[in-house]
Short mmCIF file of C-alpha atoms and ligand atoms in Angstrom, two decimals:
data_model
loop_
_atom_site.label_atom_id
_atom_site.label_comp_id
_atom_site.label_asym_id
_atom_site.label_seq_id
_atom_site.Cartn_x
_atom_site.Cartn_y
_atom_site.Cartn_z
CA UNK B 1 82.83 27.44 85.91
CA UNK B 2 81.89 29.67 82.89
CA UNK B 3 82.58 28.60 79.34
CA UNK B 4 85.95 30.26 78.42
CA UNK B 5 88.56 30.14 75.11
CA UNK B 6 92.25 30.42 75.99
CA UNK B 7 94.85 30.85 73.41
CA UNK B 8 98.37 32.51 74.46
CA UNK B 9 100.67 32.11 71.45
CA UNK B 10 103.83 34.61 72.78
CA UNK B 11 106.63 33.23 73.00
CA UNK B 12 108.26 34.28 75.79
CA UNK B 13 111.97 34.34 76.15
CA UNK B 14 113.21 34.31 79.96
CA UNK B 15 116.52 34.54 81.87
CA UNK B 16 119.69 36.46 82.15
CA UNK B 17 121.22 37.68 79.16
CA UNK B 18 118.18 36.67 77.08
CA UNK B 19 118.18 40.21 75.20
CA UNK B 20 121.05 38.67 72.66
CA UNK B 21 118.38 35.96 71.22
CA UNK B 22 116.72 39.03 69.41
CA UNK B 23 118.97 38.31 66.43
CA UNK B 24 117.08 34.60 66.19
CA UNK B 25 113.73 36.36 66.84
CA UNK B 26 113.48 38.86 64.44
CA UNK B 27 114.05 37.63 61.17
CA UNK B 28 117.09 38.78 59.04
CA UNK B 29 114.14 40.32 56.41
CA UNK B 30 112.70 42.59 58.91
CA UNK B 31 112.96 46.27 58.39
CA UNK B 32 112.93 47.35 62.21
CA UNK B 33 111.50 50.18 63.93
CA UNK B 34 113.15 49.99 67.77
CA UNK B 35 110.57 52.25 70.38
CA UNK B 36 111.81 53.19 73.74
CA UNK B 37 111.06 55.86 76.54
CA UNK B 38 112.48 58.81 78.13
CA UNK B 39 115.73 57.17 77.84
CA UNK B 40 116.14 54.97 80.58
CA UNK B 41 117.49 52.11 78.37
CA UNK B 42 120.47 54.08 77.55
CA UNK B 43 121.44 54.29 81.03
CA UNK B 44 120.93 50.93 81.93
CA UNK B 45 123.25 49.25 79.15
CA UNK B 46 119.76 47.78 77.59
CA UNK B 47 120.32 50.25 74.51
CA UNK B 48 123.55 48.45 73.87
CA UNK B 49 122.70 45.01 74.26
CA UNK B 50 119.77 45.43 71.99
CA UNK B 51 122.30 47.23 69.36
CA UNK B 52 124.96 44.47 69.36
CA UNK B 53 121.83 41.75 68.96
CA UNK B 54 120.55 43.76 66.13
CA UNK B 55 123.67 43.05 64.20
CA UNK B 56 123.04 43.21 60.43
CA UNK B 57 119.51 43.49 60.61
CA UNK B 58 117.96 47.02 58.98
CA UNK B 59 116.84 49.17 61.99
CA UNK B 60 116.09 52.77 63.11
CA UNK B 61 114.28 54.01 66.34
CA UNK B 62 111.83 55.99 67.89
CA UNK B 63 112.31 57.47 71.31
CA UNK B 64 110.03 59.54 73.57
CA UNK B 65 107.61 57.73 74.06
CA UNK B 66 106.33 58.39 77.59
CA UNK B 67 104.09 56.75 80.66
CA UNK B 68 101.19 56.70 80.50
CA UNK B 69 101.31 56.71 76.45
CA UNK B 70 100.18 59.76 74.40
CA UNK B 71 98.39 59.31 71.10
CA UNK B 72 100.35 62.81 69.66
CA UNK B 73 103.33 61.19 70.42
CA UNK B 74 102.36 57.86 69.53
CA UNK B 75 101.48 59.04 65.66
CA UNK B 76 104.69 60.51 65.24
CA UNK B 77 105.93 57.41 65.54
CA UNK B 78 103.77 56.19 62.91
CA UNK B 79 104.80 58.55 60.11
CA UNK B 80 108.16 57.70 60.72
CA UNK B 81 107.89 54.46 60.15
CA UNK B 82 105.04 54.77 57.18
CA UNK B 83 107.71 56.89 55.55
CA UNK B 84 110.90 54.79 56.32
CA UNK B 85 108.72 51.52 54.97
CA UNK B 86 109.33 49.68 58.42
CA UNK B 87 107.20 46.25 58.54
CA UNK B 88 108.41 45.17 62.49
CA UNK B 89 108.63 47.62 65.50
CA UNK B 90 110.34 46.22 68.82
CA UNK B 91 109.37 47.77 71.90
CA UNK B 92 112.30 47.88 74.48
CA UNK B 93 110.99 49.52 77.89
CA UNK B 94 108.28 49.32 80.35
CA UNK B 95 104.42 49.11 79.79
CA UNK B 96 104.21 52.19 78.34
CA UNK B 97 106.31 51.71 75.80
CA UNK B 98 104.83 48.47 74.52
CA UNK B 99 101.06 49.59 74.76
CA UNK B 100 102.68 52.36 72.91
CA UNK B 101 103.80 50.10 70.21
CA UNK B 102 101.05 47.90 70.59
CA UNK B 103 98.68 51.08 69.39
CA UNK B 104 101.03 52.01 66.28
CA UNK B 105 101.40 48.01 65.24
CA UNK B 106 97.66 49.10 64.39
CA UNK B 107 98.07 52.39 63.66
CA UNK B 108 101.10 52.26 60.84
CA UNK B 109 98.48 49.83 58.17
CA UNK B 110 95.28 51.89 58.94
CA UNK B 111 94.30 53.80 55.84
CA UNK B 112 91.50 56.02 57.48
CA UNK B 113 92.11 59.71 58.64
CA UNK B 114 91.85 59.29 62.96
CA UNK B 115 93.46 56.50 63.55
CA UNK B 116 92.03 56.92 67.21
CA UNK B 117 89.23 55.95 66.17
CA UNK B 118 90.60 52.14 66.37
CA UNK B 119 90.81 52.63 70.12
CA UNK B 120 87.28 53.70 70.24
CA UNK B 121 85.98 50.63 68.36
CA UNK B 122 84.79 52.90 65.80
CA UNK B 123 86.82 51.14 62.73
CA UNK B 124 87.61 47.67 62.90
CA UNK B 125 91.43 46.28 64.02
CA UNK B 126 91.80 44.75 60.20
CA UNK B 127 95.80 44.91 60.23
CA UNK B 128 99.04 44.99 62.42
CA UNK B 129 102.80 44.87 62.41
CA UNK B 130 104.46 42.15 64.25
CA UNK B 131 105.66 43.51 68.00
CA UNK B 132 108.48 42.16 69.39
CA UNK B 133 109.15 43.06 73.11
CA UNK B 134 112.48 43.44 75.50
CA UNK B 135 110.53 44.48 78.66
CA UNK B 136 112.53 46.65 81.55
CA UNK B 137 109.54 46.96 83.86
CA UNK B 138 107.93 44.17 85.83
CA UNK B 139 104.06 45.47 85.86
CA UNK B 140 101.43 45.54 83.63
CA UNK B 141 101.67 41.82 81.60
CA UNK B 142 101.57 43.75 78.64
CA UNK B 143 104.01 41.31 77.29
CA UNK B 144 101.87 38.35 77.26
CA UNK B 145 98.39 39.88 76.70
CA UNK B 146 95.77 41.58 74.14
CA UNK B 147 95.57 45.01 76.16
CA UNK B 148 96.69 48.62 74.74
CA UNK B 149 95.81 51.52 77.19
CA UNK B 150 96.78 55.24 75.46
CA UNK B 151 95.79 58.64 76.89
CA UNK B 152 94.56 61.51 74.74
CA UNK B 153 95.77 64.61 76.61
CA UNK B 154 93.63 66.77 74.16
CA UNK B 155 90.71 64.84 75.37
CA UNK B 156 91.47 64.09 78.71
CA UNK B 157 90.63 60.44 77.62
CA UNK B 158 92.90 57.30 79.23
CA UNK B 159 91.43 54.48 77.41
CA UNK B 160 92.19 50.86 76.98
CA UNK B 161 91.47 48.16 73.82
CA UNK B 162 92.25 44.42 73.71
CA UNK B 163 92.81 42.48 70.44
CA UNK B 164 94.17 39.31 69.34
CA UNK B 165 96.37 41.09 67.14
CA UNK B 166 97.95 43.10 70.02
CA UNK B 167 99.66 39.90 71.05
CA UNK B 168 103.51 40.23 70.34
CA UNK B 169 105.40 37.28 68.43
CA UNK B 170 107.48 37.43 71.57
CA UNK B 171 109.05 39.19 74.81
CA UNK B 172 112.38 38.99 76.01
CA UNK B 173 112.11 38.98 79.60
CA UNK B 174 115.82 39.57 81.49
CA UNK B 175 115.33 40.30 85.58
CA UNK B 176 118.23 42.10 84.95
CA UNK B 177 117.27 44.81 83.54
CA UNK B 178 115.01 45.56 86.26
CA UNK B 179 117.89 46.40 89.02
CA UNK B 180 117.85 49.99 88.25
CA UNK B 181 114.17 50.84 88.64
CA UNK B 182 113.72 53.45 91.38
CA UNK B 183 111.50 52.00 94.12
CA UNK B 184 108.76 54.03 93.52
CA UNK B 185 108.21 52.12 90.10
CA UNK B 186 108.94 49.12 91.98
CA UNK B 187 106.10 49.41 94.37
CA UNK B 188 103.62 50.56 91.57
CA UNK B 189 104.52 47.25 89.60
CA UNK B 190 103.61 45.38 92.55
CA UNK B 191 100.72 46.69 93.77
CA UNK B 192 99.54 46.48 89.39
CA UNK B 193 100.39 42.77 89.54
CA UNK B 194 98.86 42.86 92.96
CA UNK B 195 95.21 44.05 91.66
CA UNK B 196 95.52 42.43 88.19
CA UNK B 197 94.98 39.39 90.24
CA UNK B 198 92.48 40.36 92.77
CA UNK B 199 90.39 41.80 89.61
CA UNK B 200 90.30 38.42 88.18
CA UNK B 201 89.64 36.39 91.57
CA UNK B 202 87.89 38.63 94.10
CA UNK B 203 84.73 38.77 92.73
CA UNK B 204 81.90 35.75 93.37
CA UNK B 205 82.35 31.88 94.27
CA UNK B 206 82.06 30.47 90.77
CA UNK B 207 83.18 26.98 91.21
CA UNK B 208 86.73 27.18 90.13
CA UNK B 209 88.88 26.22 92.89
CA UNK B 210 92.48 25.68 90.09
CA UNK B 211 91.77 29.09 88.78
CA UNK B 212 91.72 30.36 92.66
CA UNK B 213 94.36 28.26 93.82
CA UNK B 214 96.71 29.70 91.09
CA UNK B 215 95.37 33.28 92.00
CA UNK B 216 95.99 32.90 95.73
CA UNK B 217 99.59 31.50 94.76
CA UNK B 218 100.73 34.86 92.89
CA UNK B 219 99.82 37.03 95.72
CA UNK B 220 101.34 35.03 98.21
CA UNK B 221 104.75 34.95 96.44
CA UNK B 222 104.26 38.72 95.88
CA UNK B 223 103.71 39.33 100.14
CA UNK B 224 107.38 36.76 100.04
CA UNK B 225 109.05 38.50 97.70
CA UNK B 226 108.33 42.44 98.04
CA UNK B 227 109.78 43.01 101.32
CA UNK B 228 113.23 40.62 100.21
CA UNK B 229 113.27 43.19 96.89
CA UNK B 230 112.82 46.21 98.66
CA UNK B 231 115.51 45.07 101.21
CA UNK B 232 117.81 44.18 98.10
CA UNK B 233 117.21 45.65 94.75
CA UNK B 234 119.77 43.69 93.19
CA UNK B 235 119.15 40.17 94.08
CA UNK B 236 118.45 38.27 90.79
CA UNK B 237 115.67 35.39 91.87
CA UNK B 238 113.65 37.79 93.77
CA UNK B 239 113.36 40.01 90.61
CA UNK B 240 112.71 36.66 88.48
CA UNK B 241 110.29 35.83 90.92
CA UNK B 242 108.46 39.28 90.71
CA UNK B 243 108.84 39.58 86.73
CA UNK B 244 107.49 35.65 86.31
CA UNK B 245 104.35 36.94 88.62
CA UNK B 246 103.52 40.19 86.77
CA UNK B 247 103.26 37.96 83.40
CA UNK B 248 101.51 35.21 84.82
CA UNK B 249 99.02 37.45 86.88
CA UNK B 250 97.40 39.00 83.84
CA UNK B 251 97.86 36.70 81.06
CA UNK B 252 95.07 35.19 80.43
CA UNK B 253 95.28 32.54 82.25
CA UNK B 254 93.41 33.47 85.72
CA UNK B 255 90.71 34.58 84.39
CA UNK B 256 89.88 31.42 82.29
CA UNK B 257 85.96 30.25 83.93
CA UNK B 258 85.54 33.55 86.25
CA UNK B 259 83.69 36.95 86.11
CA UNK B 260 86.23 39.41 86.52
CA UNK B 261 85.43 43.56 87.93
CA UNK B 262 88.01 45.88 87.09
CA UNK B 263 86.50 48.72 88.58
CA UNK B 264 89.34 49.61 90.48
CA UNK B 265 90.98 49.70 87.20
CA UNK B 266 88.52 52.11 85.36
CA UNK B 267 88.33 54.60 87.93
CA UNK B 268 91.94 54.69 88.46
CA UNK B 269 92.55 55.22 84.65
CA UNK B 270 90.12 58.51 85.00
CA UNK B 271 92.16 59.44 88.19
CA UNK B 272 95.77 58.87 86.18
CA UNK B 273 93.91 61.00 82.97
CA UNK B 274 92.83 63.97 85.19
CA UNK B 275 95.73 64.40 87.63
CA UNK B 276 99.09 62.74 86.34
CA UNK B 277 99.18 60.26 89.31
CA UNK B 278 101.15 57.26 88.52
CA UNK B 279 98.74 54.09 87.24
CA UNK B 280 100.34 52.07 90.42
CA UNK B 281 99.41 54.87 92.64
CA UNK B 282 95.67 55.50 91.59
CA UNK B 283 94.94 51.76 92.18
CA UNK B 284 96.57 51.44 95.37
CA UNK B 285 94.10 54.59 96.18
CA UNK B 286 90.77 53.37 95.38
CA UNK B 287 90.90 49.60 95.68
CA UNK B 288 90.82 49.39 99.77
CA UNK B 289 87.78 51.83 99.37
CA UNK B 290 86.47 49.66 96.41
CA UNK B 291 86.31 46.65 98.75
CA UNK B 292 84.37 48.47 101.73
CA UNK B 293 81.93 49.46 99.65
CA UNK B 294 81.54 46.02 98.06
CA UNK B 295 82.18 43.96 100.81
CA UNK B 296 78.79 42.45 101.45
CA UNK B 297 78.19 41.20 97.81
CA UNK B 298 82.27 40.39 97.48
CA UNK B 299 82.06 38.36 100.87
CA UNK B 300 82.45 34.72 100.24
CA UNK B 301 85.56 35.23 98.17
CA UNK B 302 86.78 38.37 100.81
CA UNK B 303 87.01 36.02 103.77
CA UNK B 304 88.76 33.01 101.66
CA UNK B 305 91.26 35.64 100.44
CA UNK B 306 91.53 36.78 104.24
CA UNK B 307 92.32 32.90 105.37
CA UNK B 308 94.00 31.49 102.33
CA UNK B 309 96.60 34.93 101.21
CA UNK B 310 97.10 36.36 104.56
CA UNK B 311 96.19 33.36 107.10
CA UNK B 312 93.29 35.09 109.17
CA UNK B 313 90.74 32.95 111.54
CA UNK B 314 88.18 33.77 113.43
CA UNK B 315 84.34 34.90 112.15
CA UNK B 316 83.51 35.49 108.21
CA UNK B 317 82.90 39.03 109.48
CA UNK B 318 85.47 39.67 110.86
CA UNK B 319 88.06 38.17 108.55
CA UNK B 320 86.80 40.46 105.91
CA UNK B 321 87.42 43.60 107.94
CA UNK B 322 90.31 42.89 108.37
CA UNK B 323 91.59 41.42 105.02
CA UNK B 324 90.95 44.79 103.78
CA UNK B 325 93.41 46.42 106.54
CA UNK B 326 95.90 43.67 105.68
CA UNK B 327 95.61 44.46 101.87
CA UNK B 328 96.44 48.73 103.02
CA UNK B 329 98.92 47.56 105.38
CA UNK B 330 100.43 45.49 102.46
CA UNK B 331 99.77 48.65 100.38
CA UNK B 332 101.59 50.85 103.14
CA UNK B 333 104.45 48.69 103.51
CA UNK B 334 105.64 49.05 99.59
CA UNK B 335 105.45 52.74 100.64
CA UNK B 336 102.02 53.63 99.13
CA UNK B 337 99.77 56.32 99.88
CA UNK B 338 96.13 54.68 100.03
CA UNK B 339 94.07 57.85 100.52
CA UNK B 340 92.75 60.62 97.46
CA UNK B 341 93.97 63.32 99.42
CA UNK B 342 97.75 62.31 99.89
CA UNK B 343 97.60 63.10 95.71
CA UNK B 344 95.08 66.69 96.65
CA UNK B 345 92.55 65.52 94.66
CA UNK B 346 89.33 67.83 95.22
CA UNK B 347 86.14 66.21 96.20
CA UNK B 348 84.13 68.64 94.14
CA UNK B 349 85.65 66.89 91.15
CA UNK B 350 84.57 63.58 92.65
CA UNK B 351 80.86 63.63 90.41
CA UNK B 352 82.71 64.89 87.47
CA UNK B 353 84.87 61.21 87.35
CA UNK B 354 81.81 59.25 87.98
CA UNK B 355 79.83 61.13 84.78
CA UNK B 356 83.08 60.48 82.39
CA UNK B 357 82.74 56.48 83.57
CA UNK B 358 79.21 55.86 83.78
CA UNK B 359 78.36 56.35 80.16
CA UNK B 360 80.48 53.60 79.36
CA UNK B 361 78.35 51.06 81.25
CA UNK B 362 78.27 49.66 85.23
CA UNK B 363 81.10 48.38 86.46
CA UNK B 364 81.58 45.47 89.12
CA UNK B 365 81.39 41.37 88.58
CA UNK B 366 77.69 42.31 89.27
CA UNK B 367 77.68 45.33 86.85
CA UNK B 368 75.80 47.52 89.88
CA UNK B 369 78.88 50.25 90.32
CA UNK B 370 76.99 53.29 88.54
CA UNK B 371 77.71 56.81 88.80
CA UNK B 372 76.22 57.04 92.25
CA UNK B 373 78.46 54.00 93.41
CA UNK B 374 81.32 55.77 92.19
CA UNK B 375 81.07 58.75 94.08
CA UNK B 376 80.29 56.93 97.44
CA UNK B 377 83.70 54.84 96.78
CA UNK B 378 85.88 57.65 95.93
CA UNK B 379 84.01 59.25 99.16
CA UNK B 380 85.57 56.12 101.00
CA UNK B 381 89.08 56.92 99.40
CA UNK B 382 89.03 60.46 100.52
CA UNK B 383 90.99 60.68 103.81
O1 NZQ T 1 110.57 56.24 79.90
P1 NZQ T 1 111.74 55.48 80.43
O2 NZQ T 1 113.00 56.25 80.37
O3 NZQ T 1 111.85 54.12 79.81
O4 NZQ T 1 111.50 55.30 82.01
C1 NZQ T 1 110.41 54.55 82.56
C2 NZQ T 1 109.26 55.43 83.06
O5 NZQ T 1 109.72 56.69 83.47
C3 NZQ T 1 110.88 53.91 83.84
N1 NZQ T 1 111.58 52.63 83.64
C4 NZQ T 1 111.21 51.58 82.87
N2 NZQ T 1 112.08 50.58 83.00
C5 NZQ T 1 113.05 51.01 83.86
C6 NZQ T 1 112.72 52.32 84.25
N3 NZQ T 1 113.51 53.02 85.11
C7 NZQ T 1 114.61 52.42 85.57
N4 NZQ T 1 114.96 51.17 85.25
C8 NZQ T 1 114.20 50.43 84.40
N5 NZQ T 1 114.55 49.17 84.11
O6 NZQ T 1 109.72 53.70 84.60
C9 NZQ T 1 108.77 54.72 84.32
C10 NZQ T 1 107.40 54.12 84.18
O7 NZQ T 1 107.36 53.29 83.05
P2 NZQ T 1 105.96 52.75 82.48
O8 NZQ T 1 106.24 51.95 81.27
O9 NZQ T 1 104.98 53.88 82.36
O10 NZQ T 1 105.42 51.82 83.66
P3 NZQ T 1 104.49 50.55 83.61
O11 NZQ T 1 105.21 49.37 83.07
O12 NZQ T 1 103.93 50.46 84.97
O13 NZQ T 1 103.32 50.91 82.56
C11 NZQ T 1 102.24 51.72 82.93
C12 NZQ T 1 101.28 51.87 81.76
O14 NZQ T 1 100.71 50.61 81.40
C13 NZQ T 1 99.27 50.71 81.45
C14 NZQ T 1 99.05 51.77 82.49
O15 NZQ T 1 97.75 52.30 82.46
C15 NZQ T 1 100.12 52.77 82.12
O16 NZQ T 1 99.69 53.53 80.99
N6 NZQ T 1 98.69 49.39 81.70
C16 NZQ T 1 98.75 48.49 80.69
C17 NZQ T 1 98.17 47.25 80.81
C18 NZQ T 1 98.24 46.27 79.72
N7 NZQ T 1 98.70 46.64 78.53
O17 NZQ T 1 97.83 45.12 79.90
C19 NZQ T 1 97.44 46.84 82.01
C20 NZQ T 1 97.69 47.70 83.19
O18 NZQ T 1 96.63 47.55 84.07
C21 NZQ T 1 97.89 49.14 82.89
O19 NZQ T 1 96.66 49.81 82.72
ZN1 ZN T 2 97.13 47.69 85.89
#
């Protein structure tokens, strides 16, 4: 097991009916800047229950913000609340809206003249405003982690930061409110908590059989509980169940000793920057093509995921073969398209992804997934 530090201080709040504890979270001081999307909280009754909590504490908000979060956008949002003096913002939505909020906690005290820059690592993270967080979307563990990912539709750029001070003070996590998403976001918060995991545990043997153990016990309750949600969007445990494992699966917390790859990840944020497909979508695309073309350096941990998460026997070989069909099948059965051209993306733009990634360094627990690599996998992805 590799050295590691693991420090998780949010507080997170849990249950039915949670949302009216904002009024003990956010203290009475707090000048409040309330961030949302498209709208879908208005719909939903969140809007209201996040109004009544609010009760006599000084707030105004900030809608529009949108998946996949845009930076334009996103600095609107912090001139509004330079020039109404806020000093808390509370992100009520789904991943997008708290990476959002996440990028103008930073945004709102930095003094220089792009704040983009801070995403690029060109100016340090110095300051932030305290996040709070009423989450609506079971996904991306936003809620209980350092990550921020923000696209730049001028620059075609998709690009992710972590920090210690994109940690919110807490997140109010109500199953609830996750009844009315449509089952397309449904599947793509599965398959996100699906490959948060795998990123973190399918890479090489590394001696840490709790770490493993706890990895292998998230994606078995997620093959339990997606077919019971899909079944019945409105039973409460199974959406506990599902919201518990997106926030456990990339906390922290799995990772602790290992050597993660997030290729998958990378290449699907170029894929969501270039054509609009859903972040979900572009990971359930490229990660059964991913493990083909890793599969002889990724095969130790391939065939225990094959006998452990899905219960295969028979030869190492063979259990890895077909641990990658059972992960499309899996993939397939949450209604997923697994192949590049179900979204029409051209192969003649295949070399053009792979130069906008390979500047920024290999990818892979091995760091040997260049440019080349990148075209051969999204070669496997095609069709
Ligand atoms: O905009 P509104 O009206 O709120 O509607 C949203 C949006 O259209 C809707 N929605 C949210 N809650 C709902 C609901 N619809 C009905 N009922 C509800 N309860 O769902 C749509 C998608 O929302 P979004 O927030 O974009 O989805 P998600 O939570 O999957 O977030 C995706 C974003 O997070 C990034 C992705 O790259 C993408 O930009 N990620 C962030 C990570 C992190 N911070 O750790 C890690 C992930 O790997 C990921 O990269
Ligand atoms: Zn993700």
């Amino acid at each position: 097991m590799r050295n590691f530090t693991f420090c998780n201080p949010v507080r997170i709040v849990f249950g039915k009916g949670t949302i009216a504890e904002l009024g003990k979270l956010i203290p009475k001081s707090a000048k409040v800047l309330v961030t949302y999307g498209g709208g879908t909280i208005k719909k939903i009754g969140v809007y209201d229950q996040v109004k009544a909590a609010l009760a006599g504490v000084d707030w105004l908000e900030f809608g529009g913000i949108e998946p996949n979060p845009e930076y334009e956008t996103l600095m609107r949002g912090v001139e509004l609340a330079r020039q109404s003096g806020r000093n808390f913002l509370l992100a009520v939505g789904g991943g997008s809206v708290l990476d959002g909020t996440k990028f103008m906690s930073i945004a709102i005290p930095f003094q220089g003249k792009t704040a983009w820059d801070l995403m690029e690592g060109k100016v340090p993270i110095e300051a932030a405003l305290p996040i709070g967080c009423v989450l609506t979307l079971a996904a991306t563990g936003s809620e209980m982690n350092r990550f921020s990912v923000i696209s730049r539709h001028e620059t075609g750029q998709k690009t992710a930061i972590s920090h210690d001070k994109l940690l919110p003070a807490f997140s109010i996590l109500d199953p609830e409110t996750t009844y009315s998403l449509p089952p397309r976001q449904v599947s793509n918060g599965i398959v996100d908590t699906w490959m948060h995991v795998v990123e973190q545990y399918l890479t090489f043997p590394l001696d840490t059989p709790l770490q493993d153990r706890q990895a292998e016990a998230v994606l078995q309750t997620l093959l339990e509980e997606a077919p019971k949600v899909l079944a019945d969007p409105r039973e409460y445990n199974v959406r506990a169940n599902l919201m518990w494992c997106a926030t456990m699966a990339f906390n922290g917390l799995l990772s602790c000793g290992g050597q993660g790859d997030y290729s998958t990840h990378r290449i699907g944020h170029e894929l969501t920057a270039l054509y609009g497909i859903d972040h979900g979508q572009s990971l359930a695309v490229l990660f059964p093509a991913v493990l083909r073309h890793q599969k002889a350096d990724k095969l130790t941990k391939l065939v225990q995921y094959g006998r452990r998460v899905f219960g295969l026997q028979g030869a190492d070989e063979q259990v890895a073969n077909q641990a990658i069909e059972k992960t499309e099948q899996f993939f397939h059965s949450l209604g997923m398209k697994t192949r590049l051209k179900d979204y029409n993306i051209p192969a003649a733009d295949y070399q053009k992804i792979a130069e906008k990634l390979a500047p920024r360094g290999m990818l892979g627990e091995r760091q040997n997934i260049g440019a080349r690599e990148i075209v051969e996998i999204l070669r496997l992805a095609e069709g």
